[in-house]
Amino acid sequence: MRFVYMDEAGTSEKEPVTVVVGLVVEADAHLMAIEAAVSEILGGVPSQYRTQKNFVFHAKEIWGDSRMREGWTQAHRLAILKSMMHLPRRFGIPIVLSMYRRSAQFEGIESTGMSVAQFQHFMAFGNCIASADRYIRDYARPSEVGTVVAEDVPEMRRFLARAVSLWRENSFSFSPDQLIPTAKEVEQGFLRQVGDLRVTRLRRNIHFVEKGDPMLMVADACAYGFRRFLAEQSFGDEFVEAMLGGRLNIDDYRGPCAMDNFYSHPRTI
């Protein structure tokens, strides 16, 4: 069984880009080790914040909330965030990523009952689970299935709950001429991207959980790191390097939408 822990960043109307990240976790191999690592990292949070009632690690608040400054330097907060973002690479956990820029154009959004920001969140979520499903098809055991775990956001739950079923029942695909080559693909002379967006291995029901799950904290940190990079904000490159061990070319992500995946495997899916 694989669990796909998903979180998002940049979903408010004023944000320039919405990002959804999925971490494809093998329960027996990863969960206990990750929970121990998260607990160790949280031990570095100053006690006046860590011992507050209902404290939950949330990257945006730690980095941007002015109320979390006293006795907590920027350098220390940066180290905490990067330590959390580094965990998938440390434990060999695949990351799947989907993003939509707020400027992306769609027709017929009114009929969905969603705002533009909500619809882009929904689409990024669906594309992300399709990438996670492809990972399970290519790398997991033949009979292995997966379950999506996501934070319970009341205003989005009724929309996101339909995502797995929709992507299972409809095969979305892009032809090679619809895919924009990355700088590396242009240099190498061939396309590595896959335009197949379908779901066959993920179970239909999404497991919605409250804030505080250790794996969702890691997914939250990664989503925030990618959002800062894609919005071309300060420290975005550093956050990406913490997650991936190297830099990304922002020019590959300037379009209205993009997907990517980062695996610690000999070949790229």
mmCIF file of C-alpha atoms in Angstrom:
data_model
loop_
_atom_site.group_PDB
_atom_site.id
_atom_site.type_symbol
_atom_site.label_atom_id
_atom_site.label_comp_id
_atom_site.label_asym_id
_atom_site.label_seq_id
_atom_site.Cartn_x
_atom_site.Cartn_y
_atom_site.Cartn_z
ATOM 1 C CA MET A 1 0.000 0.000 0.000
ATOM 2 C CA ARG A 2 1.217 3.486 -0.899
ATOM 3 C CA PHE A 3 -0.087 6.637 0.707
ATOM 4 C CA VAL A 4 -0.026 9.838 -1.313
ATOM 5 C CA TYR A 5 0.163 12.727 1.151
ATOM 6 C CA MET A 6 -0.939 15.929 -0.540
ATOM 7 C CA ASP A 7 -0.882 19.574 0.391
ATOM 8 C CA GLU A 8 -1.147 22.866 -1.399
ATOM 9 C CA ALA A 9 0.123 26.443 -1.298
ATOM 10 C CA GLY A 10 -0.900 29.690 -2.948
ATOM 11 C CA THR A 11 -4.614 28.888 -3.149
ATOM 12 C CA SER A 12 -6.014 32.312 -2.222
ATOM 13 C CA GLU A 13 -7.282 34.582 -4.996
ATOM 14 C CA LYS A 14 -4.452 37.103 -4.510
ATOM 15 C CA GLU A 15 -1.675 34.537 -4.959
ATOM 16 C CA PRO A 16 0.026 34.432 -8.394
ATOM 17 C CA VAL A 17 0.423 30.644 -8.502
ATOM 18 C CA THR A 18 -1.290 27.621 -6.957
ATOM 19 C CA VAL A 19 0.895 24.624 -6.151
ATOM 20 C CA VAL A 20 -0.101 21.094 -5.136
ATOM 21 C CA VAL A 21 2.523 18.597 -3.985
ATOM 22 C CA GLY A 22 2.160 14.857 -3.399
ATOM 23 C CA LEU A 23 4.554 12.615 -1.480
ATOM 24 C CA VAL A 24 4.297 8.945 -2.480
ATOM 25 C CA VAL A 25 5.000 7.073 0.729
ATOM 26 C CA GLU A 26 5.522 3.356 1.267
ATOM 27 C CA ALA A 27 3.950 2.903 4.680
ATOM 28 C CA ASP A 28 6.165 0.146 6.095
ATOM 29 C CA ALA A 29 9.391 1.698 4.858
ATOM 30 C CA HIS A 30 8.768 5.360 5.544
ATOM 31 C CA LEU A 31 6.102 6.323 8.045
ATOM 32 C CA MET A 32 7.733 5.583 11.381
ATOM 33 C CA ALA A 33 11.100 6.943 10.263
ATOM 34 C CA ILE A 34 9.549 10.154 8.936
ATOM 35 C CA GLU A 35 7.478 10.671 12.081
ATOM 36 C CA ALA A 36 10.622 10.354 14.211
ATOM 37 C CA ALA A 37 12.491 12.811 11.980
ATOM 38 C CA VAL A 38 9.637 15.330 12.069
ATOM 39 C CA SER A 39 9.494 15.082 15.864
ATOM 40 C CA GLU A 40 13.219 15.789 16.026
ATOM 41 C CA ILE A 41 12.899 18.836 13.764
ATOM 42 C CA LEU A 42 9.951 20.207 15.747
ATOM 43 C CA GLY A 43 12.095 19.925 18.861
ATOM 44 C CA GLY A 44 14.087 22.828 17.426
ATOM 45 C CA VAL A 45 11.068 25.157 17.470
ATOM 46 C CA PRO A 46 11.393 27.599 20.389
ATOM 47 C CA SER A 47 9.355 26.371 23.349
ATOM 48 C CA GLN A 48 7.184 29.489 23.533
ATOM 49 C CA TYR A 49 5.703 28.503 20.159
ATOM 50 C CA ARG A 50 5.973 24.708 20.329
ATOM 51 C CA THR A 51 4.086 24.489 23.623
ATOM 52 C CA GLN A 52 1.221 26.710 22.517
ATOM 53 C CA LYS A 53 -2.142 24.999 22.441
ATOM 54 C CA ASN A 54 -2.901 23.507 19.021
ATOM 55 C CA PHE A 55 0.560 24.333 17.623
ATOM 56 C CA VAL A 56 0.999 22.791 14.180
ATOM 57 C CA PHE A 57 3.968 23.249 11.875
ATOM 58 C CA HIS A 58 2.844 25.447 9.002
ATOM 59 C CA ALA A 59 5.584 26.750 6.716
ATOM 60 C CA LYS A 60 3.804 29.937 5.653
ATOM 61 C CA GLU A 61 3.178 30.971 9.250
ATOM 62 C CA ILE A 62 6.692 30.147 10.408
ATOM 63 C CA TRP A 63 8.224 32.150 7.593
ATOM 64 C CA GLY A 64 5.738 34.992 7.191
ATOM 65 C CA ASP A 65 3.812 35.537 10.437
ATOM 66 C CA SER A 66 5.234 38.529 12.306
ATOM 67 C CA ARG A 67 3.961 37.040 15.565
ATOM 68 C CA MET A 68 6.564 34.283 15.252
ATOM 69 C CA ARG A 69 9.649 36.467 15.498
ATOM 70 C CA GLU A 70 10.500 36.971 19.150
ATOM 71 C CA GLY A 71 13.356 34.673 20.125
ATOM 72 C CA TRP A 72 13.323 33.059 16.687
ATOM 73 C CA THR A 73 15.785 34.462 14.171
ATOM 74 C CA GLN A 74 15.327 34.312 10.427
ATOM 75 C CA ALA A 75 18.394 32.060 10.133
ATOM 76 C CA HIS A 76 16.912 29.600 12.630
ATOM 77 C CA ARG A 77 13.504 29.593 10.943
ATOM 78 C CA LEU A 78 15.185 29.083 7.565
ATOM 79 C CA ALA A 79 17.105 26.088 8.915
ATOM 80 C CA ILE A 80 13.905 24.538 10.319
ATOM 81 C CA LEU A 81 12.054 24.929 7.016
ATOM 82 C CA LYS A 82 14.911 23.533 4.946
ATOM 83 C CA SER A 83 15.288 20.572 7.303
ATOM 84 C CA MET A 84 11.614 19.731 6.847
ATOM 85 C CA MET A 85 11.806 20.190 3.060
ATOM 86 C CA HIS A 86 14.852 17.937 2.893
ATOM 87 C CA LEU A 87 13.090 14.889 4.375
ATOM 88 C CA PRO A 88 11.703 13.424 1.111
ATOM 89 C CA ARG A 89 15.180 13.399 -0.434
ATOM 90 C CA ARG A 90 16.711 12.108 2.801
ATOM 91 C CA PHE A 91 14.350 9.108 2.837
ATOM 92 C CA GLY A 92 14.013 8.602 -0.921
ATOM 93 C CA ILE A 93 10.350 9.622 -1.112
ATOM 94 C CA PRO A 94 9.106 10.629 -4.596
ATOM 95 C CA ILE A 95 7.626 14.107 -4.993
ATOM 96 C CA VAL A 96 4.967 14.904 -7.598
ATOM 97 C CA LEU A 97 4.182 18.528 -8.391
ATOM 98 C CA SER A 98 1.473 20.390 -10.265
ATOM 99 C CA MET A 99 0.991 24.143 -10.609
ATOM 100 C CA TYR A 100 -1.361 26.646 -12.207
ATOM 101 C CA ARG A 101 -0.697 30.334 -12.579
ATOM 102 C CA ARG A 102 -3.609 32.566 -11.695
ATOM 103 C CA SER A 103 -3.406 34.024 -15.216
ATOM 104 C CA ALA A 104 -4.318 30.647 -16.762
ATOM 105 C CA GLN A 105 -7.505 30.865 -18.824
ATOM 106 C CA PHE A 106 -10.412 28.415 -18.598
ATOM 107 C CA GLU A 107 -13.899 28.303 -20.091
ATOM 108 C CA GLY A 108 -17.035 27.288 -18.231
ATOM 109 C CA ILE A 109 -15.708 27.637 -14.683
ATOM 110 C CA GLU A 110 -19.038 29.170 -13.629
ATOM 111 C CA SER A 111 -20.791 25.840 -14.169
ATOM 112 C CA THR A 112 -18.477 24.086 -11.683
ATOM 113 C CA GLY A 113 -19.550 26.172 -8.708
ATOM 114 C CA MET A 114 -15.904 27.027 -8.056
ATOM 115 C CA SER A 115 -14.014 30.277 -8.159
ATOM 116 C CA VAL A 116 -11.006 30.569 -10.481
ATOM 117 C CA ALA A 117 -8.619 29.901 -7.580
ATOM 118 C CA GLN A 118 -10.640 26.899 -6.406
ATOM 119 C CA PHE A 119 -10.830 25.440 -9.922
ATOM 120 C CA GLN A 120 -7.083 25.779 -10.395
ATOM 121 C CA HIS A 121 -6.546 24.117 -7.015
ATOM 122 C CA PHE A 122 -8.840 21.276 -8.109
ATOM 123 C CA MET A 123 -7.071 20.826 -11.446
ATOM 124 C CA ALA A 124 -3.616 20.889 -9.862
ATOM 125 C CA PHE A 125 -4.815 18.340 -7.294
ATOM 126 C CA GLY A 126 -6.135 16.020 -10.010
ATOM 127 C CA ASN A 127 -3.016 16.274 -12.149
ATOM 128 C CA CYS A 128 -0.907 15.571 -9.085
ATOM 129 C CA ILE A 129 -2.780 12.376 -8.225
ATOM 130 C CA ALA A 130 -2.412 11.248 -11.852
ATOM 131 C CA SER A 131 1.366 11.649 -11.551
ATOM 132 C CA ALA A 132 1.346 9.734 -8.264
ATOM 133 C CA ASP A 133 -0.707 6.962 -9.868
ATOM 134 C CA ARG A 134 1.802 6.711 -12.710
ATOM 135 C CA TYR A 135 4.582 6.290 -10.154
ATOM 136 C CA ILE A 136 2.692 3.420 -8.500
ATOM 137 C CA ARG A 137 2.050 1.762 -11.876
ATOM 138 C CA ASP A 138 5.707 1.995 -12.872
ATOM 139 C CA TYR A 139 7.494 1.268 -9.607
ATOM 140 C CA ALA A 140 5.195 -0.443 -7.110
ATOM 141 C CA ARG A 141 4.357 -4.130 -6.994
ATOM 142 C CA PRO A 142 1.863 -5.271 -9.678
ATOM 143 C CA SER A 143 -1.040 -5.613 -7.240
ATOM 144 C CA GLU A 144 -0.180 -2.601 -5.092
ATOM 145 C CA VAL A 145 -2.687 0.230 -4.720
ATOM 146 C CA GLY A 146 -2.614 3.677 -3.153
ATOM 147 C CA THR A 147 -4.722 5.958 -1.009
ATOM 148 C CA VAL A 148 -4.707 9.752 -1.143
ATOM 149 C CA VAL A 149 -4.397 11.556 2.197
ATOM 150 C CA ALA A 150 -5.166 15.280 2.258
ATOM 151 C CA GLU A 151 -5.834 17.980 4.806
ATOM 152 C CA ASP A 152 -9.523 18.525 5.447
ATOM 153 C CA VAL A 153 -10.185 22.007 4.055
ATOM 154 C CA PRO A 154 -13.978 22.398 4.419
ATOM 155 C CA GLU A 155 -14.491 24.776 1.497
ATOM 156 C CA MET A 156 -12.633 22.419 -0.890
ATOM 157 C CA ARG A 157 -13.505 18.985 0.461
ATOM 158 C CA ARG A 158 -16.646 18.477 -1.634
ATOM 159 C CA PHE A 159 -14.704 19.313 -4.797
ATOM 160 C CA LEU A 160 -11.497 17.402 -4.053
ATOM 161 C CA ALA A 161 -13.433 14.334 -2.917
ATOM 162 C CA ARG A 162 -14.474 13.798 -6.551
ATOM 163 C CA ALA A 163 -10.976 14.094 -8.005
ATOM 164 C CA VAL A 164 -9.845 10.462 -7.919
ATOM 165 C CA SER A 165 -13.119 9.218 -9.401
ATOM 166 C CA LEU A 166 -13.035 11.861 -12.141
ATOM 167 C CA TRP A 167 -9.486 11.014 -13.171
ATOM 168 C CA ARG A 168 -10.279 7.281 -12.972
ATOM 169 C CA GLU A 169 -13.301 7.635 -15.242
ATOM 170 C CA ASN A 170 -11.759 10.048 -17.737
ATOM 171 C CA SER A 171 -8.413 9.664 -19.460
ATOM 172 C CA PHE A 172 -6.726 13.017 -19.946
ATOM 173 C CA SER A 173 -3.777 13.121 -22.293
ATOM 174 C CA PHE A 174 -1.592 15.604 -24.114
ATOM 175 C CA SER A 175 0.006 14.842 -27.453
ATOM 176 C CA PRO A 176 3.749 15.503 -27.820
ATOM 177 C CA ASP A 177 3.108 18.705 -29.788
ATOM 178 C CA GLN A 178 1.082 20.051 -26.830
ATOM 179 C CA LEU A 179 3.953 19.570 -24.403
ATOM 180 C CA ILE A 180 6.465 22.393 -24.061
ATOM 181 C CA PRO A 181 10.038 21.024 -24.022
ATOM 182 C CA THR A 182 12.185 22.017 -21.078
ATOM 183 C CA ALA A 183 15.604 23.580 -21.608
ATOM 184 C CA LYS A 184 17.238 20.221 -20.844
ATOM 185 C CA GLU A 185 14.984 18.386 -23.310
ATOM 186 C CA VAL A 186 15.870 20.884 -26.026
ATOM 187 C CA GLU A 187 19.561 20.381 -25.260
ATOM 188 C CA GLN A 188 19.266 16.584 -25.318
ATOM 189 C CA GLY A 189 17.056 16.525 -28.394
ATOM 190 C CA PHE A 190 14.213 14.361 -27.102
ATOM 191 C CA LEU A 191 11.118 14.672 -24.922
ATOM 192 C CA ARG A 192 11.041 12.957 -21.530
ATOM 193 C CA GLN A 193 7.633 14.280 -20.509
ATOM 194 C CA VAL A 194 4.597 12.008 -20.437
ATOM 195 C CA GLY A 195 1.215 13.471 -21.360
ATOM 196 C CA ASP A 196 -0.818 10.557 -19.993
ATOM 197 C CA LEU A 197 -2.981 11.652 -17.041
ATOM 198 C CA ARG A 198 -5.025 8.710 -15.847
ATOM 199 C CA VAL A 199 -5.669 6.955 -12.561
ATOM 200 C CA THR A 200 -5.982 3.195 -12.158
ATOM 201 C CA ARG A 201 -4.263 2.303 -8.875
ATOM 202 C CA LEU A 202 -5.513 4.932 -6.428
ATOM 203 C CA ARG A 203 -8.627 4.123 -4.419
ATOM 204 C CA ARG A 204 -11.605 6.365 -5.044
ATOM 205 C CA ASN A 205 -12.118 7.575 -1.484
ATOM 206 C CA ILE A 206 -9.741 10.279 -0.282
ATOM 207 C CA HIS A 207 -8.769 10.155 3.384
ATOM 208 C CA PHE A 208 -9.229 13.682 4.751
ATOM 209 C CA VAL A 209 -7.411 14.369 8.022
ATOM 210 C CA GLU A 210 -7.009 17.259 10.435
ATOM 211 C CA LYS A 211 -3.885 19.380 10.616
ATOM 212 C CA GLY A 212 -1.033 17.866 12.582
ATOM 213 C CA ASP A 213 -0.238 14.697 10.649
ATOM 214 C CA PRO A 214 3.591 14.545 10.385
ATOM 215 C CA MET A 215 3.592 13.607 6.690
ATOM 216 C CA LEU A 216 1.223 16.453 5.868
ATOM 217 C CA MET A 217 3.614 18.819 7.648
ATOM 218 C CA VAL A 218 6.355 17.645 5.286
ATOM 219 C CA ALA A 219 4.061 18.041 2.265
ATOM 220 C CA ASP A 220 3.088 21.512 3.513
ATOM 221 C CA ALA A 221 6.749 22.537 3.714
ATOM 222 C CA CYS A 222 7.482 21.239 0.212
ATOM 223 C CA ALA A 223 4.421 22.933 -1.310
ATOM 224 C CA TYR A 224 5.451 26.210 0.295
ATOM 225 C CA GLY A 225 9.021 25.863 -0.960
ATOM 226 C CA PHE A 226 7.909 25.217 -4.533
ATOM 227 C CA ARG A 227 5.396 28.070 -4.382
ATOM 228 C CA ARG A 228 8.087 30.564 -3.403
ATOM 229 C CA PHE A 229 10.271 29.313 -6.234
ATOM 230 C CA LEU A 230 7.501 29.419 -8.846
ATOM 231 C CA ALA A 231 6.398 32.884 -7.713
ATOM 232 C CA GLU A 232 10.071 33.939 -7.988
ATOM 233 C CA GLN A 233 10.213 35.064 -4.386
ATOM 234 C CA SER A 234 13.220 35.258 -2.095
ATOM 235 C CA PHE A 235 14.755 31.984 -0.882
ATOM 236 C CA GLY A 236 12.810 30.007 -3.501
ATOM 237 C CA ASP A 237 15.998 28.633 -5.063
ATOM 238 C CA GLU A 238 17.353 27.666 -1.639
ATOM 239 C CA PHE A 239 14.160 25.818 -0.791
ATOM 240 C CA VAL A 240 14.289 23.889 -4.076
ATOM 241 C CA GLU A 241 17.904 22.953 -3.437
ATOM 242 C CA ALA A 242 16.966 21.656 0.023
ATOM 243 C CA MET A 243 14.270 19.458 -1.540
ATOM 244 C CA LEU A 244 16.062 18.283 -4.674
ATOM 245 C CA GLY A 245 19.761 18.750 -4.051
ATOM 246 C CA GLY A 246 20.015 21.092 -7.049
ATOM 247 C CA ARG A 247 18.411 24.036 -8.803
ATOM 248 C CA LEU A 248 15.561 24.182 -11.309
ATOM 249 C CA ASN A 249 15.303 26.399 -14.379
ATOM 250 C CA ILE A 250 12.440 28.821 -13.740
ATOM 251 C CA ASP A 251 11.992 29.299 -17.495
ATOM 252 C CA ASP A 252 10.620 25.742 -17.670
ATOM 253 C CA TYR A 253 7.724 26.784 -15.401
ATOM 254 C CA ARG A 254 6.676 30.172 -16.759
ATOM 255 C CA GLY A 255 3.694 28.808 -18.685
ATOM 256 C CA PRO A 256 0.094 28.849 -17.411
ATOM 257 C CA CYS A 257 0.451 25.372 -15.918
ATOM 258 C CA ALA A 258 3.120 22.763 -15.370
ATOM 259 C CA MET A 259 3.697 19.333 -13.851
ATOM 260 C CA ASP A 260 6.881 17.687 -12.681
ATOM 261 C CA ASN A 261 8.086 14.732 -10.674
ATOM 262 C CA PHE A 262 11.238 14.128 -8.702
ATOM 263 C CA TYR A 263 12.289 10.558 -7.977
ATOM 264 C CA SER A 264 15.453 9.024 -6.564
ATOM 265 C CA HIS A 265 15.560 6.380 -9.276
ATOM 266 C CA PRO A 266 17.926 5.599 -12.154
ATOM 267 C CA ARG A 267 15.388 6.677 -14.743
ATOM 268 C CA THR A 268 12.847 9.484 -14.850
ATOM 269 C CA ILE A 269 9.204 8.656 -15.416
#
